XYZ file of C-alpha atoms in Angstrom:
657
model
C -12.861 49.456 -13.604
C -14.781 47.115 -11.288
C -15.044 43.385 -12.199
C -18.850 43.629 -12.293
C -18.700 46.546 -14.705
C -16.307 44.590 -16.901
C -18.766 41.718 -17.113
C -21.669 44.087 -17.887
C -19.595 45.782 -20.555
C -18.784 42.476 -22.241
C -22.419 41.366 -22.254
C -23.496 44.741 -23.614
C -21.163 44.194 -26.522
C -22.908 40.877 -27.163
C -26.283 42.647 -27.297
C -24.930 45.225 -29.739
C -24.031 42.603 -32.304
C -26.176 41.791 -35.278
C -28.739 39.029 -35.183
C -26.538 36.716 -37.223
C -23.606 37.078 -34.891
C -25.543 37.164 -31.623
C -26.196 33.440 -31.658
C -22.509 32.699 -32.288
C -21.522 35.038 -29.490
C -23.953 33.385 -27.094
C -22.659 29.983 -28.102
C -19.156 31.212 -27.305
C -20.429 32.553 -23.993
C -22.176 29.243 -23.310
C -19.036 27.313 -24.116
C -17.260 29.427 -21.498
C -19.684 28.000 -18.943
C -17.620 24.838 -18.995
C -14.625 26.882 -17.800
C -16.578 29.083 -15.398
C -14.985 27.395 -12.403
C -11.529 28.229 -13.740
C -12.207 31.937 -14.353
C -10.299 34.362 -12.062
C -13.540 35.837 -10.721
C -15.296 35.831 -7.391
C -18.440 33.790 -6.778
C -20.513 36.947 -6.921
C -19.158 37.853 -10.338
C -19.732 34.324 -11.676
C -23.304 34.362 -10.377
C -23.842 37.739 -12.041
C -22.465 36.372 -15.290
C -25.062 33.591 -15.284
C -27.881 36.025 -14.473
C -26.879 38.521 -17.175
C -26.565 35.804 -19.762
C -29.990 34.457 -18.849
C -31.474 37.967 -19.012
C -30.605 38.279 -22.714
C -33.699 36.276 -23.468
C -32.005 34.131 -26.080
C -31.640 30.368 -25.866
C -28.300 28.690 -26.072
C -27.940 26.158 -28.847
C -28.777 22.510 -28.126
C -25.179 21.470 -28.809
C -23.831 23.744 -26.071
C -26.525 22.619 -23.615
C -25.726 18.968 -24.358
C -22.001 19.576 -23.819
C -22.723 21.261 -20.494
C -24.900 18.403 -19.312
C -22.372 15.795 -20.392
C -19.601 17.654 -18.604
C -21.612 17.949 -15.385
C -22.690 14.306 -15.561
C -19.117 13.165 -16.139
C -17.826 15.198 -13.202
C -20.584 13.884 -10.924
C -19.864 10.320 -12.031
C -16.130 10.714 -11.373
C -16.766 12.238 -7.960
C -19.166 9.426 -7.096
C -16.668 6.749 -8.132
C -13.908 8.462 -6.171
C -16.111 8.714 -3.062
C -17.011 5.028 -3.413
C -13.350 4.076 -3.698
C -12.522 6.166 -0.630
C -15.207 4.331 1.352
C -13.683 0.930 0.554
C -10.073 2.149 0.815
C -7.999 -0.231 2.896
C -7.031 0.947 6.386
C -8.356 4.473 5.849
C -9.712 5.004 9.411
C -6.542 3.677 11.104
C -4.367 5.799 8.821
C -6.437 8.897 9.622
C -6.122 8.114 13.315
C -2.348 7.706 13.065
C -1.986 10.887 11.036
C -4.147 12.847 13.463
C -2.246 11.718 16.537
C 1.331 11.515 15.295
C 1.470 13.568 12.108
C 2.034 12.616 8.462
C 5.669 11.518 8.932
C 4.805 8.366 10.887
C 1.639 7.928 8.833
C 3.811 7.583 5.721
C 5.351 4.386 7.159
C 1.947 2.717 7.462
C 0.978 3.972 4.008
C 4.148 2.312 2.756
C 3.029 -0.947 4.375
C -0.252 -0.718 2.475
C 1.671 -0.195 -0.767
C 3.731 -3.341 -0.108
C 0.530 -5.272 0.541
C -0.809 -4.228 -2.874
C 2.471 -5.191 -4.572
C 2.436 -8.672 -3.057
C -1.256 -9.114 -3.791
C -0.532 -8.416 -7.460
C 2.048 -11.221 -7.405
C -0.495 -13.564 -5.822
C -3.024 -12.813 -8.581
C -0.463 -13.433 -11.338
C 0.896 -16.639 -9.784
C -2.564 -18.029 -9.105
C -4.104 -17.126 -12.450
C -1.227 -17.956 -14.811
C 0.698 -20.695 -12.973
C -1.134 -22.461 -10.150
C -4.577 -22.930 -11.689
C -3.295 -24.163 -15.103
C -1.037 -26.681 -13.347
C -3.872 -27.932 -11.128
C -6.459 -28.326 -13.910
C -3.995 -29.851 -16.355
C -4.716 -33.491 -17.158
C -1.147 -34.608 -17.826
C 0.512 -33.330 -14.675
C 3.181 -35.498 -13.080
C 4.955 -34.446 -9.944
C 8.752 -34.631 -9.835
C 9.563 -35.808 -13.374
C 13.032 -36.396 -14.704
C 14.772 -34.951 -17.710
C 15.001 -36.886 -20.946
C 18.772 -37.327 -20.657
C 19.114 -37.057 -16.913
C 22.112 -38.495 -15.089
C 21.111 -41.196 -12.564
C 23.136 -39.370 -9.940
C 21.005 -36.246 -10.446
C 17.510 -37.770 -10.130
C 17.562 -39.298 -6.654
C 15.028 -36.792 -5.417
C 12.007 -38.604 -3.982
C 8.572 -37.162 -3.274
C 7.657 -39.807 -0.698
C 7.209 -38.281 2.736
C 8.122 -40.669 5.526
C 6.267 -40.808 8.808
C 6.896 -37.719 10.867
C 5.967 -37.145 14.476
C 3.868 -34.232 15.687
C 6.989 -32.378 16.819
C 8.602 -32.867 13.408
C 5.474 -31.613 11.656
C 5.556 -28.570 13.916
C 9.180 -27.985 12.937
C 8.219 -28.284 9.268
C 6.186 -25.081 9.627
C 9.394 -23.179 10.384
C 11.732 -25.028 8.011
C 9.500 -25.643 4.973
C 10.280 -29.370 4.939
C 8.099 -32.450 5.138
C 4.784 -32.133 3.336
C 5.374 -28.423 2.722
C 8.453 -29.219 0.631
C 6.363 -31.150 -1.895
C 3.440 -28.726 -1.973
C 2.735 -26.007 -4.511
C 4.424 -23.556 -2.182
C 7.801 -24.394 -3.754
C 9.126 -24.685 -7.287
C 9.665 -28.457 -7.266
C 5.946 -29.278 -7.244
C 5.232 -27.570 -10.575
C 5.440 -29.637 -13.748
C 3.323 -29.961 -16.859
C 4.347 -32.088 -19.814
C 3.985 -29.942 -22.917
C 2.358 -31.675 -25.904
C 0.403 -30.743 -29.005
C -2.951 -31.052 -27.225
C -2.010 -28.588 -24.508
C -2.124 -25.126 -26.097
C -1.292 -23.318 -22.870
C 2.463 -23.153 -22.320
C 2.948 -23.209 -18.556
C 6.741 -22.974 -18.899
C 6.435 -19.699 -20.782
C 3.699 -18.458 -18.448
C 5.908 -19.191 -15.418
C 8.697 -16.999 -16.765
C 6.603 -14.227 -18.294
C 4.340 -13.827 -15.250
C 7.371 -13.354 -12.988
C 9.129 -11.020 -15.441
C 5.898 -9.086 -16.029
C 5.423 -8.750 -12.278
C 8.927 -7.314 -11.882
C 8.308 -4.895 -14.736
C 5.011 -3.784 -13.162
C 6.777 -3.257 -9.806
C 9.452 -1.171 -11.532
C 6.892 1.050 -13.284
C 4.810 1.377 -10.125
C 7.792 2.372 -7.966
C 9.172 4.795 -10.568
C 5.760 6.431 -10.860
C 5.648 6.996 -7.107
C 9.210 8.339 -7.157
C 8.392 10.826 -9.891
C 5.231 11.885 -8.046
C 7.230 12.723 -4.920
C 10.213 14.177 -6.799
C 8.737 17.663 -7.154
C 8.002 17.971 -3.454
C 11.448 16.594 -2.640
C 13.064 19.228 -4.847
C 11.131 21.964 -3.072
C 12.607 20.819 0.246
C 16.194 21.301 -0.884
C 18.333 23.926 0.779
C 18.117 26.517 -1.992
C 14.299 26.398 -1.893
C 13.876 26.434 1.863
C 11.542 29.138 3.120
C 12.702 31.822 5.477
C 12.351 31.484 9.221
C 9.180 33.565 9.398
C 7.468 31.481 6.693
C 8.478 28.292 8.495
C 7.028 29.545 11.766
C 3.647 30.404 10.218
C 3.317 27.407 7.849
C 4.900 24.404 9.609
C 1.957 23.560 11.823
C 0.082 20.336 11.019
C -3.640 20.893 11.513
C -4.345 17.128 11.366
C -3.009 16.736 14.926
C -5.711 16.266 17.558
C -4.153 15.091 20.827
C -2.350 17.570 23.139
C 0.656 15.253 23.426
C 1.148 15.160 19.665
C 0.678 18.952 19.529
C 3.389 19.445 22.150
C 5.664 17.116 20.230
C 4.990 19.007 17.006
C 5.926 22.272 18.726
C 9.166 20.701 19.854
C 9.803 19.405 16.349
C 9.350 22.876 14.856
C 11.663 24.300 17.494
C 14.263 21.603 16.843
C 13.985 22.106 13.093
C 14.614 25.822 13.420
C 17.450 25.093 15.803
C 19.017 22.658 13.311
C 18.742 25.186 10.467
C 20.451 27.873 12.524
C 23.091 25.376 13.637
C 23.746 24.469 9.982
C 24.269 28.119 9.111
C 26.687 28.545 12.010
C 28.460 25.330 11.031
C 28.726 26.534 7.440
C 30.403 29.728 8.635
C 32.732 27.704 10.861
C 33.665 25.433 7.957
C 34.666 28.449 5.898
C 36.921 29.637 8.713
C 38.803 26.332 9.143
C 42.538 26.342 8.614
C 44.399 23.802 6.518
C 45.697 22.076 9.626
C 42.157 21.594 10.931
C 40.978 20.323 7.547
C 43.811 17.768 7.413
C 42.947 16.496 10.908
C 39.252 16.273 10.019
C 39.889 14.377 6.775
C 42.260 11.964 8.516
C 39.640 11.334 11.201
C 36.958 10.656 8.577
C 39.334 8.365 6.680
C 40.052 6.419 9.870
C 36.351 6.133 10.728
C 35.500 4.895 7.214
C 38.292 2.334 7.502
C 36.823 1.093 10.790
C 33.384 0.867 9.150
C 34.827 -1.178 6.283
C 36.521 -3.537 8.764
C 33.261 -3.994 10.675
C 31.395 -4.653 7.433
C 34.013 -7.212 6.357
C 33.765 -8.958 9.737
C 29.977 -9.054 9.350
C 30.309 -10.623 5.897
C 32.647 -13.278 7.279
C 30.152 -14.098 10.041
C 27.410 -14.485 7.419
C 29.704 -16.734 5.357
C 30.576 -18.915 8.363
C 26.914 -19.196 9.397
C 25.869 -20.162 5.853
C 28.603 -22.799 5.530
C 27.822 -24.266 8.947
C 24.080 -24.345 8.307
C 24.377 -25.972 4.873
C 27.019 -28.449 6.052
C 24.938 -29.398 9.073
C 21.884 -29.881 6.872
C 23.747 -32.435 4.746
C 25.360 -34.348 7.596
C 22.290 -34.516 9.827
C 19.403 -34.408 7.379
C 17.430 -36.973 9.357
C 17.647 -35.168 12.668
C 18.099 -31.607 11.570
C 18.109 -28.997 14.290
C 15.819 -26.059 13.579
C 18.246 -23.613 15.172
C 21.035 -24.605 12.788
C 18.765 -23.887 9.811
C 17.892 -20.459 11.200
C 21.527 -19.607 11.914
C 22.022 -17.398 8.784
C 18.870 -15.296 9.400
C 19.804 -14.936 13.069
C 23.334 -13.801 12.230
C 22.051 -11.346 9.589
C 19.555 -9.908 12.096
C 22.234 -9.511 14.776
C 24.511 -7.780 12.278
C 21.700 -5.453 11.198
C 20.997 -4.515 14.841
C 24.529 -4.005 16.203
C 26.314 -2.390 13.257
C 23.753 0.421 12.665
C 24.222 1.491 16.279
C 27.986 1.535 15.815
C 27.591 3.391 12.524
C 25.486 6.026 14.277
C 28.112 6.542 17.001
C 30.975 6.725 14.490
C 29.078 9.123 12.223
C 28.619 11.509 15.141
C 32.425 11.758 15.425
C 32.878 12.837 11.787
C 31.742 16.415 12.330
C 28.776 16.542 9.959
C 25.626 18.587 10.369
C 22.640 16.864 12.050
C 20.693 16.352 8.787
C 23.765 15.094 6.947
C 24.511 12.816 9.881
C 21.040 11.225 9.745
C 21.148 10.808 5.958
C 24.648 9.339 6.022
C 23.688 6.864 8.744
C 20.584 5.891 6.770
C 22.602 5.344 3.588
C 25.147 3.196 5.408
C 22.388 1.120 7.016
C 20.706 0.582 3.627
C 23.997 -0.527 2.093
C 24.650 -2.818 5.056
C 21.257 -4.529 4.958
C 21.152 -5.047 1.202
C 24.807 -6.080 0.963
C 24.341 -8.555 3.847
C 21.491 -10.151 1.939
C 23.580 -10.097 -1.256
C 26.520 -11.800 0.461
C 24.204 -14.451 1.874
C 22.845 -15.132 -1.605
C 26.378 -15.323 -3.007
C 27.556 -17.790 -0.366
C 24.367 -19.822 -0.803
C 24.886 -19.898 -4.592
C 28.534 -20.829 -4.080
C 27.425 -23.766 -1.941
C 24.409 -24.920 -3.955
C 25.160 -23.844 -7.539
C 28.958 -24.253 -7.324
C 29.538 -20.597 -8.269
C 33.300 -20.086 -8.108
C 33.904 -23.690 -7.024
C 33.196 -25.695 -10.173
C 36.202 -27.934 -9.574
C 34.502 -29.620 -6.615
C 33.754 -33.319 -7.276
C 30.031 -32.970 -6.526
C 29.641 -30.244 -9.189
C 30.769 -32.095 -12.346
C 27.866 -34.391 -13.203
C 24.780 -32.187 -12.780
C 26.028 -28.664 -13.404
C 25.183 -27.882 -9.780
C 25.828 -29.497 -6.411
C 24.373 -32.999 -6.701
C 23.779 -33.057 -2.954
C 20.881 -30.668 -3.669
C 18.776 -32.705 -6.086
C 16.060 -30.015 -6.270
C 18.155 -26.944 -5.593
C 15.379 -24.501 -6.518
C 13.224 -25.849 -3.696
C 16.184 -25.647 -1.324
C 16.771 -21.958 -2.113
C 13.023 -21.386 -1.817
C 13.152 -22.901 1.664
C 15.923 -20.486 2.635
C 13.850 -17.523 1.428
C 10.813 -18.942 3.233
C 12.772 -19.184 6.485
C 14.117 -15.644 6.155
C 10.631 -14.244 5.490
C 9.154 -16.137 8.436
C 12.032 -15.109 10.693
C 11.556 -11.458 9.726
C 7.919 -11.626 10.829
C 8.835 -13.449 14.040
C 11.410 -10.730 14.732
C 8.715 -8.078 14.349
C 6.430 -10.029 16.670
C 9.146 -10.602 19.268
C 10.319 -6.989 19.159
C 6.783 -5.756 19.874
C 5.881 -8.093 22.737
C 9.252 -9.126 24.187
C 11.168 -5.827 24.013
C 8.866 -2.820 23.575
C 6.104 -4.039 25.891
C 8.381 -4.988 28.858
C 10.308 -1.739 28.419
C 7.092 0.278 28.609
C 5.901 -1.638 31.699
C 9.253 -1.192 33.446
C 9.325 2.535 32.674
C 5.736 2.905 33.911
C 5.865 0.881 37.144
C 9.493 1.299 38.186
C 11.015 4.362 39.819
C 14.578 3.229 39.114
C 16.769 5.882 37.538
C 17.870 3.552 34.753
C 14.254 2.640 33.920
C 13.243 6.292 33.806
C 16.268 7.122 31.651
C 15.355 4.402 29.162
C 11.673 5.322 29.097
C 9.485 4.304 26.191
C 11.051 3.201 22.956
C 11.077 5.774 20.172
C 9.280 4.851 16.966
C 12.074 5.354 14.434
C 10.523 5.499 10.976
C 13.738 4.998 8.898
C 14.849 1.886 10.778
C 11.384 0.322 10.585
C 11.289 0.980 6.855
C 14.722 -0.614 6.425
C 13.392 -3.821 7.978
C 10.383 -4.119 5.669
C 12.461 -3.164 2.603
C 14.913 -5.979 3.399
C 11.984 -8.391 3.886
C 10.421 -7.327 0.571
C 13.761 -7.849 -1.199
C 13.846 -11.418 0.135
C 10.320 -11.965 -1.224
C 11.312 -10.670 -4.652
C 14.356 -12.950 -4.760
C 12.350 -15.965 -3.633
C 9.377 -15.570 -5.969
C 10.994 -17.751 -8.657
C 11.816 -20.543 -6.193
C 8.704 -20.149 -4.048
C 5.835 -18.841 -6.232
C 3.365 -18.542 -3.351
C 5.773 -16.671 -1.076
C 3.957 -13.348 -1.810
C 0.812 -14.922 -0.335
C 2.631 -15.393 2.963
C 3.984 -11.862 2.591
C 0.435 -10.490 2.296
C -0.520 -12.231 5.535
C 2.622 -11.035 7.308
C 2.254 -7.428 6.103
C -1.401 -7.422 7.162
C -0.551 -8.492 10.711
C 2.552 -6.281 10.781
C 0.336 -3.231 10.226
C -1.708 -3.934 13.366
C 1.333 -5.013 15.404
C 3.146 -1.781 14.563
C -0.022 0.226 15.225
C -0.343 -1.360 18.660
C 3.337 -0.733 19.332
C 3.036 2.893 18.257
C -0.008 3.709 20.392
C 0.833 1.615 23.442
C 4.580 0.952 23.714
C 6.388 3.685 21.788
C 6.731 7.397 21.530
C 7.311 9.265 18.262
C 10.850 10.116 17.333
C 12.017 13.607 18.229
C 13.713 13.858 14.811
C 11.449 15.711 12.398
C 10.693 13.556 9.374
C 8.472 15.006 6.664
C 5.970 12.823 4.829
C 7.087 13.973 1.378
C 10.748 13.425 2.184
C 10.085 10.026 3.768
C 7.979 8.787 0.849
C 10.733 9.683 -1.584
C 13.428 7.932 0.478
C 11.228 4.863 1.003
C 10.691 4.414 -2.719
C 14.407 4.889 -3.447
C 15.303 2.182 -0.931
C 12.634 -0.107 -2.355
C 13.974 0.493 -5.860
C 17.479 -0.513 -4.707
C 16.023 -3.718 -3.267
C 14.252 -4.418 -6.554
C 17.493 -3.949 -8.505
C 19.260 -6.288 -6.097
C 16.614 -8.950 -6.761
C 17.140 -8.561 -10.520
C 20.768 -9.701 -10.368
C 20.453 -13.245 -8.885
C 17.183 -13.975 -10.673
C 18.573 -12.831 -14.016
C 21.600 -15.051 -13.536
C 19.516 -18.070 -12.517
C 17.040 -17.690 -15.387
C 19.647 -17.185 -18.109
C 22.743 -19.169 -17.037
C 22.128 -21.840 -14.399
C 21.137 -25.406 -15.269
C 17.736 -26.316 -13.800
C 17.273 -29.326 -11.577
C 16.892 -32.572 -13.502
C 14.776 -34.178 -10.792
C 11.985 -31.656 -10.283
C 10.288 -28.564 -11.636
C 9.101 -27.233 -14.967
C 12.448 -26.821 -16.751
C 13.924 -30.312 -16.401
C 14.388 -30.662 -20.183
C 16.039 -27.259 -20.675
C 19.642 -26.212 -20.322
C 18.426 -22.942 -18.758
C 14.946 -21.631 -17.919
C 15.219 -18.907 -20.555
C 15.496 -21.593 -23.258
C 11.728 -22.037 -22.951
C 11.200 -18.607 -24.551
C 12.947 -19.227 -27.935
C 11.463 -22.712 -28.042
C 7.955 -21.271 -27.663
C 8.678 -18.566 -30.234
C 9.791 -21.179 -32.775
C 6.138 -22.187 -33.256
C 5.128 -18.669 -34.331
C 4.856 -17.564 -38.002
C 8.074 -16.531 -39.744
C 7.031 -12.872 -40.018
C 6.473 -12.696 -36.282
C 9.807 -14.413 -35.645
C 11.615 -11.913 -37.872
C 9.947 -9.015 -36.076
C 10.894 -10.350 -32.658
C 14.401 -11.107 -33.881
C 14.787 -7.517 -35.048
C 13.374 -6.179 -31.768
C 15.955 -8.178 -29.797
C 18.850 -7.347 -32.129
C 21.709 -4.983 -31.349
C 20.618 -2.534 -34.070
C 17.187 -2.024 -32.510
C 18.702 -1.724 -29.036
C 21.099 0.938 -30.349
C 18.241 2.901 -31.950
C 16.176 2.610 -28.797
C 19.135 3.797 -26.741
C 19.585 6.806 -29.025
C 15.892 7.731 -28.778
C 15.936 7.407 -25.004
C 19.111 9.522 -24.865
C 17.407 12.261 -26.895
C 14.345 12.158 -24.641
C 16.559 12.284 -21.558
C 18.500 15.213 -23.038
C 15.255 17.096 -23.634
C 14.103 16.505 -20.070
C 17.465 17.518 -18.614
C 17.425 20.691 -20.691
C 13.909 21.413 -19.506
C 14.951 20.921 -15.895
C 17.887 23.285 -16.312
C 15.660 25.874 -17.989
C 13.141 25.575 -15.156
C 15.932 26.018 -12.637
C 17.066 29.210 -14.363
C 13.480 30.483 -14.412
C 13.131 29.746 -10.713
C 16.318 31.655 -9.953
C 15.071 34.568 -12.037
C 11.716 34.574 -10.231
C 13.495 34.505 -6.886
C 15.518 37.567 -7.893
C 12.347 39.266 -9.109
C 10.654 38.506 -5.805
C 13.543 40.065 -3.905
C 13.407 43.109 -6.168
C 9.634 43.451 -5.679
C 10.092 43.335 -1.919
C 12.732 46.059 -2.145
C 10.436 48.214 -4.293
C 7.553 47.788 -1.847
C 9.770 48.776 1.059
C 10.888 51.810 -0.940
C 7.253 52.802 -1.485
C 6.539 52.294 2.197
C 9.397 54.622 3.095
C 8.171 57.269 0.646
C 4.631 57.070 2.020
C 5.978 57.268 5.542
C 7.983 60.353 4.629
C 4.912 61.988 3.070
C 2.829 61.249 6.175
C 5.548 62.719 8.357
C 5.642 65.883 6.239
C 1.865 66.192 6.358
C 1.867 65.840 10.123
């Protein structure tokens, strides 16, 4: 029966009802108007449904009409708000231009930059609203106080800035010393004496704003990971479409320029070539003998041993640079060389440039497939960058906080190295220098490497210059750089509360520097990199950086003695002591509730509930996987049945002819 006849038949049944039930039936029909857009009917059938309902001559109840109007008004309001937000969306025209010229893979990198800008801007709002403004407007603020029972050897930190020449003030911009050291940029400048008249606890706000910011970052990143998880699962090998579907569906219709279209064609060709090569390699792997497998495993074991040796050598170089820089800063504090202070960031940058290239060459010798080779190289580079930063933090803590060297004579009196009277500010300066050096590296790479290389390739006919050509815009390596920089910002936010403000400025300029480099100096990478896959990997790397920032900050907040000469926590044995001290002023019922929430019994119950929820989700995932496999088998069976029908029809046509 035709769809139009079905609709007429249903409305005829409504007319055949009694008068008492007709109104209810029309109300039901009117309530279906709200779901008219979701009905599996054509536009012609939906239009006919409205006309036939209006031709009944009966009015719909006022309640149904009001619900329809409210629904339409709400949808129009939501669409208007969304259109307004899209108008004021940051960097929307440049992102559309990048996506149209180079595809969504490279566009995802710049979208990731915008996400980092929002994350740092959130930190700026929290630090300004809950820390900086209360400290500034407080009436009993004293800069650089001393603890109540401070050792005289631990309070020799002076806030008096001696006369500095113009060249020294210029150096202070890159080192964070001079007047910058005693500004609100660093931890040492924050202090408010807590008394009964001051109801706002800045000490508690300092801790809770930072912890709340980290919790918000965790939720935000996990939400983005979950959002891209479904698409990532669909790109796995068992869900890959066939070759014909890939040929007809891989094209990106956002591409506008002929060069990007040619590159996209090459990418599709290379992707198909890689898939076929993986199938051939899989067949070859099944045909390997035991002797070949033993040789291959020995080769991979040797290569991994070489990689471990190179990583160990890199860690030793970072350790030597940190020791030399800190020792030089204590011996020549009056005439400190800027280059010696930037020695650790320089060494870390050199390590992160040379070793990834060696890792890429060694990975090619291990006999993996092209996709596995790229992923393995990316994983090793992520581990290298984050572990290099972790080793630098460990060596810096060993030098400043006497971690693992408590028997040193300068570590007995203060609980930390007394040579660093305000050690929080000193660590903040190190994070400041690493953040600034990361931006300077981006600036130098764009105008001192990419630009000359493009000019040489354009104006020189030398064979070497033509072989080098333009630099490829490698999305994974660029993301690794900004993830490492964001990890430094997260680590330094406790010691340098306004460091995210500098990060916002640097990320803003980095967007336009990278955009200029992409359009003028670089060519897109020939390696196909999907937007959904890249977004998922970017968030995973960012989550690893966030977890790495949790470790040193958690240790500093809970275990390390604060400086007795500066900062908010001069009268505490650890910064976390400010939390139970603030909670002691609450009513007893509230204290008992919080005590129960932080007890082991509540943590055990919470762990059990989370385990049950996780078990339910895992079971649901497994059930969905079984359903997907069943649907795939049904699809194959349907295709076979259709081909069988085609053969039967063909045979009948042949007999008739």
